[in-house]
């Protein structure tokens, strides 16, 4: 948690986040025809940074629940963001590694929070530059509202309408000192 | 990665890239890491990203340079920046007047960034003081060629290993080489061991103070070297009496297949264009351990990274 964050509510405990990911793992493969091998037709794409870890959790859950190993890609959308020149400095470009051909695949784009929709738009542009997926679904743990573009998440863990000045922090053990989802109030300028 | 760095801005604490003297190891690492990601873009079917849409980049080349100009132009284009080109118009104008005119033209063209190649050392520094544009030095006389050193470093890091572990030998005309100067600066900053080698007539005084080993025979420069960077001999310098003949230069400092056989781990680099049969034997240029074309590819990625990291922001 950032030093200037004031915690207003715990939205999901570690256990609740785990249950949410269990449900989402089932939703990802719900519509797959029995004759299809999802490992050949589907793939997960985790968005840097926490989306990558969440996508890995979903991959592990799908493997445990369905005995299917979905390919996993890592996507950083910094190069496609529309606000690079509006910031004080260029955002750090992180790794992108998509070790499969996206063309013809059903992709599930995984992020922790959907907010304005601009990051998702950038992600769609980034994916389209790599090929022509059969479909792209968007999965977010939290939908906090305040959309600026007509983008909706297909698979949502929880809708949390937020007020100006409030933010949602999804934390995972791989990068943070705790795990769960918090609603915080921050004075930090965005 | 710590939570606080979730969206860490990649800030170079510099407005321009004039030379590498003020660039720290962290700054260099940031450029190389960013270039790594841009290199992945160059390997895709669609090799461009919209990152610098709306940014105007001016190319100001007062000296002929095919590959550096193409490389910067390609880098700007791959980032979706707009590019304009300004060429020296014919006749002899004095150095001061030319740069003043250049500065006026940059301002008039409303460019955000300018890439300058000039025969006078310090020309980019003068432009940085007299215009509002971000200035990137694409080679100024014998002074500096920072993006060449960065692309060389990216090539070494990718093909051989961490820069701090490397023994690098630079062979040739060190006195007149901006490539050597920038490479020495970068490599010593990153902790590499650097040896420079060439005829005594081509080794300037004061090299020891730059933290490099100086030798005038090839053998000690090749022993224990992981990579050898052969510098281009400027053929017009033959008349200056710096070396007796091209044949003798090749005999004493040229790299041959025998050297590759004797030092099996050695890799060969060259900033290009190569004088075949002078700095490198013909067969060495085409050898699999020559990583010269990697340098060219990495040049585009490094220049994309530099343009991205130095692009001006609105607030």
Coordinates of N, CA, C and O in Angstrom, one line a residue, chain A residues 1-3 49-50 78-81 84-97 112 125-126 128-131 169-171 174-176 188, chain B residues 1-11 30 34 36-38 40-41 44-46 48-55 112 308-309 311-315:
Chain A
X1 N 0.9 -1.2 0.0 CA 0.0 0.0 0.0 C 0.9 1.2 0.0 O 1.9 1.3 0.6
X2 N 0.5 2.3 -0.7 CA 1.3 3.5 -0.8 C 1.2 4.2 0.6 O 0.1 4.2 1.2
X3 N 2.2 5.0 0.9 CA 2.2 5.7 2.2 C 1.0 6.7 2.4 O 0.5 6.9 3.5
X49 N 1.2 -5.0 -14.3 CA 2.0 -5.9 -13.6 C 1.2 -7.0 -12.9 O 1.5 -8.2 -13.1
X50 N 0.2 -6.6 -12.2 CA -0.5 -7.6 -11.4 C -1.4 -8.5 -12.3 O -1.7 -9.6 -11.9
X78 N 2.4 0.0 -22.4 CA 2.9 1.4 -22.3 C 3.1 2.0 -23.7 O 2.8 3.2 -23.8
X79 N 3.6 1.3 -24.6 CA 3.9 1.8 -25.9 C 2.6 2.3 -26.6 O 2.7 3.0 -27.6
X80 N 1.4 1.8 -26.2 CA 0.2 2.1 -26.8 C -0.7 3.1 -26.0 O -1.8 3.4 -26.4
X81 N -0.2 3.6 -24.9 CA -1.0 4.5 -24.1 C -1.1 5.8 -24.8 O -0.3 6.3 -25.5
X84 N 1.1 9.3 -22.9 CA 2.6 9.4 -22.7 C 3.1 10.8 -22.6 O 3.8 11.2 -21.7
X85 N 2.5 11.6 -23.5 CA 3.1 13.0 -23.5 C 2.4 13.9 -22.5 O 2.8 15.1 -22.4
X86 N 1.4 13.4 -21.8 CA 0.7 14.3 -20.8 C 1.4 14.1 -19.4 O 1.1 14.8 -18.5
X87 N 2.3 13.2 -19.3 CA 2.9 12.9 -18.0 C 4.2 13.6 -17.8 O 4.7 14.2 -18.7
X88 N 4.7 13.6 -16.6 CA 5.9 14.3 -16.3 C 7.1 13.5 -16.8 O 8.1 14.1 -17.2
X89 N 7.0 12.3 -17.0 CA 8.0 11.4 -17.6 C 7.4 10.2 -18.2 O 6.3 9.9 -17.9
X90 N 8.2 9.6 -19.1 CA 7.7 8.5 -19.8 C 7.5 7.3 -18.9 O 8.4 7.0 -18.1
X91 N 6.4 6.6 -18.9 CA 6.3 5.4 -18.0 C 7.3 4.3 -18.4 O 7.6 4.2 -19.6
X92 N 7.6 3.6 -17.4 CA 8.6 2.5 -17.6 C 8.0 1.4 -18.6 O 6.8 1.0 -18.4
X93 N 8.7 1.1 -19.5 CA 8.3 0.0 -20.4 C 8.7 -1.3 -19.9 O 9.8 -1.6 -19.6
X94 N 7.7 -2.2 -19.7 CA 8.0 -3.5 -19.1 C 7.9 -4.6 -20.2 O 7.6 -4.3 -21.3
X95 N 8.2 -5.8 -19.7 CA 8.3 -6.9 -20.7 C 7.0 -7.2 -21.3 O 6.0 -7.3 -20.7
X96 N 7.0 -7.5 -22.6 CA 5.9 -8.1 -23.3 C 6.4 -9.4 -23.9 O 7.5 -9.4 -24.6
X97 N 5.8 -10.5 -23.6 CA 6.2 -11.8 -24.2 C 4.9 -12.6 -24.5 O 4.2 -13.1 -23.6
X112 N -6.2 -6.3 -13.3 CA -6.7 -6.3 -11.9 C -7.9 -5.4 -11.8 O -8.9 -5.7 -11.2
X125 N -5.3 -2.5 -29.0 CA -4.4 -2.1 -30.1 C -3.2 -2.9 -30.2 O -2.7 -3.4 -31.2
X126 N -2.6 -3.2 -29.0 CA -1.3 -4.0 -28.9 C -1.6 -5.4 -29.4 O -0.7 -5.9 -30.1
X128 N -4.0 -6.4 -31.5 CA -4.3 -6.4 -33.0 C -3.0 -6.2 -33.8 O -2.9 -6.7 -35.0
X129 N -2.0 -5.6 -33.3 CA -0.7 -5.4 -34.0 C 0.0 -6.7 -34.1 O 1.1 -6.8 -34.8
X130 N -0.4 -7.7 -33.3 CA 0.3 -9.0 -33.3 C -0.4 -10.1 -34.1 O 0.1 -11.2 -34.3
X131 N -1.6 -9.7 -34.6 CA -2.3 -10.7 -35.4 C -3.8 -10.4 -35.2 O -4.3 -9.4 -34.8
X169 N -7.0 -1.0 -4.7 CA -5.7 -1.6 -4.7 C -5.9 -3.2 -4.7 O -6.3 -3.7 -3.7
X170 N -5.5 -3.8 -5.8 CA -5.5 -5.3 -5.8 C -4.0 -5.6 -5.5 O -3.1 -5.1 -6.1
X171 N -3.8 -6.4 -4.4 CA -2.5 -6.8 -4.0 C -2.3 -8.3 -4.1 O -3.2 -9.1 -3.7
X174 N 3.0 -12.2 -5.0 CA 4.2 -12.2 -5.8 C 4.9 -10.9 -5.8 O 6.1 -10.8 -6.0
X175 N 4.2 -9.7 -5.7 CA 4.8 -8.4 -5.8 C 4.6 -7.6 -4.6 O 5.2 -6.6 -4.4
X176 N 3.6 -8.0 -3.7 CA 3.2 -7.2 -2.6 C 3.5 -7.9 -1.3 O 3.7 -9.1 -1.3
X188 N -2.9 11.5 -3.6 CA -1.8 11.5 -4.7 C -2.5 11.9 -6.0 O -3.5 11.3 -6.4
Chain B
X1 N 8.9 -6.8 -7.9 CA 8.8 -5.3 -8.1 C 8.0 -4.8 -6.9 O 6.9 -5.3 -6.5
X2 N 8.4 -3.7 -6.3 CA 7.7 -3.2 -5.1 C 6.4 -2.5 -5.6 O 6.3 -2.0 -6.7
X3 N 5.5 -2.4 -4.7 CA 4.2 -1.8 -5.0 C 4.3 -0.4 -5.4 O 3.7 0.1 -6.3
X4 N 5.2 0.3 -4.8 CA 5.4 1.8 -5.1 C 5.8 2.0 -6.5 O 5.6 3.1 -7.0
X5 N 6.5 1.0 -7.1 CA 7.0 1.3 -8.5 C 6.0 0.8 -9.5 O 6.4 0.5 -10.7
X6 N 4.7 0.6 -9.1 CA 3.7 0.0 -10.0 C 3.7 0.7 -11.4 O 3.6 0.1 -12.4
X7 N 3.8 2.0 -11.4 CA 3.7 2.8 -12.6 C 4.9 3.7 -12.6 O 4.8 4.9 -13.0
X8 N 6.1 3.2 -12.3 CA 7.2 4.1 -12.1 C 7.6 4.8 -13.4 O 7.8 4.2 -14.4
X9 N 7.6 6.2 -13.3 CA 8.1 6.9 -14.5 C 9.5 6.6 -14.8 O 10.3 6.5 -13.9
X10 N 9.8 6.4 -16.1 CA 11.2 6.1 -16.5 C 11.8 7.5 -16.8 O 11.7 8.0 -17.9
X11 N 12.4 8.1 -15.9 CA 12.9 9.4 -16.1 C 14.4 9.4 -16.2 O 15.1 8.9 -15.3
X30 N 18.8 1.8 -18.0 CA 17.4 2.1 -18.4 C 17.2 2.2 -19.9 O 16.3 1.7 -20.4
X34 N 15.0 -0.5 -22.0 CA 13.9 0.0 -22.8 C 14.2 -0.5 -24.3 O 13.2 -0.9 -25.0
X36 N 15.7 -3.2 -25.2 CA 15.3 -4.6 -25.3 C 13.9 -4.8 -25.7 O 13.6 -5.6 -26.5
X37 N 13.0 -4.0 -25.1 CA 11.6 -4.1 -25.4 C 11.3 -3.6 -26.8 O 10.4 -4.2 -27.5
X38 N 11.9 -2.6 -27.2 CA 11.7 -2.1 -28.6 C 12.3 -3.0 -29.7 O 11.7 -3.1 -30.8
X40 N 12.0 -6.2 -29.5 CA 11.0 -7.2 -29.7 C 9.9 -6.6 -30.7 O 9.4 -7.4 -31.4
X41 N 9.7 -5.3 -30.6 CA 8.7 -4.7 -31.6 C 9.3 -4.9 -33.0 O 8.5 -5.3 -33.9
X44 N 8.4 -8.2 -34.8 CA 7.0 -8.6 -35.1 C 6.7 -8.3 -36.5 O 7.4 -7.6 -37.2
X45 N 5.5 -8.9 -37.0 CA 5.1 -8.6 -38.4 C 4.8 -7.1 -38.6 O 5.1 -6.5 -39.6
X46 N 4.1 -6.5 -37.6 CA 3.9 -5.0 -37.6 C 4.9 -4.4 -36.7 O 4.9 -4.5 -35.5
X48 N 5.7 -1.3 -35.9 CA 5.6 0.1 -35.4 C 4.6 0.1 -34.2 O 3.7 -0.7 -34.1
X49 N 4.8 1.1 -33.4 CA 3.9 1.4 -32.3 C 3.5 2.9 -32.3 O 4.3 3.7 -32.8
X50 N 2.4 3.3 -31.7 CA 1.9 4.7 -31.8 C 2.5 5.6 -30.7 O 2.0 6.7 -30.5
X51 N 3.6 5.1 -30.1 CA 4.1 5.8 -28.9 C 4.4 7.3 -29.0 O 4.1 8.0 -28.1
X52 N 5.0 7.7 -30.1 CA 5.4 9.1 -30.2 C 4.5 9.9 -31.3 O 5.0 10.8 -31.9
X53 N 3.3 9.5 -31.4 CA 2.3 10.2 -32.2 C 2.3 11.7 -31.8 O 2.1 12.0 -30.6
X54 N 2.4 12.6 -32.8 CA 2.3 14.0 -32.5 C 3.7 14.6 -32.2 O 3.8 15.8 -32.0
X55 N 4.7 13.8 -32.1 CA 6.1 14.3 -31.8 C 6.8 14.5 -33.2 O 6.7 13.7 -34.1
X112 N 10.1 19.1 -32.1 CA 10.3 18.8 -30.6 C 11.7 18.3 -30.3 O 12.2 18.5 -29.2
X308 N 12.2 7.7 -27.2 CA 11.1 7.6 -26.2 C 11.4 8.2 -24.9 O 10.6 8.9 -24.3
X309 N 12.6 7.9 -24.4 CA 12.9 8.4 -23.0 C 13.1 9.9 -22.9 O 13.0 10.5 -21.9
X311 N 11.7 12.1 -25.2 CA 10.6 12.9 -25.8 C 10.0 13.9 -24.8 O 9.7 13.5 -23.6
X312 N 9.8 15.1 -25.2 CA 9.2 16.1 -24.2 C 7.8 15.8 -23.9 O 7.0 15.3 -24.7
X313 N 7.4 16.0 -22.6 CA 6.1 15.8 -22.2 C 5.4 17.2 -22.1 O 6.0 18.2 -22.0
X314 N 4.1 17.2 -22.0 CA 3.3 18.4 -22.1 C 3.3 19.3 -20.9 O 3.2 20.5 -20.9
X315 N 3.4 18.6 -19.7 CA 3.4 19.4 -18.4 C 4.7 19.2 -17.7 O 4.7 18.9 -16.5

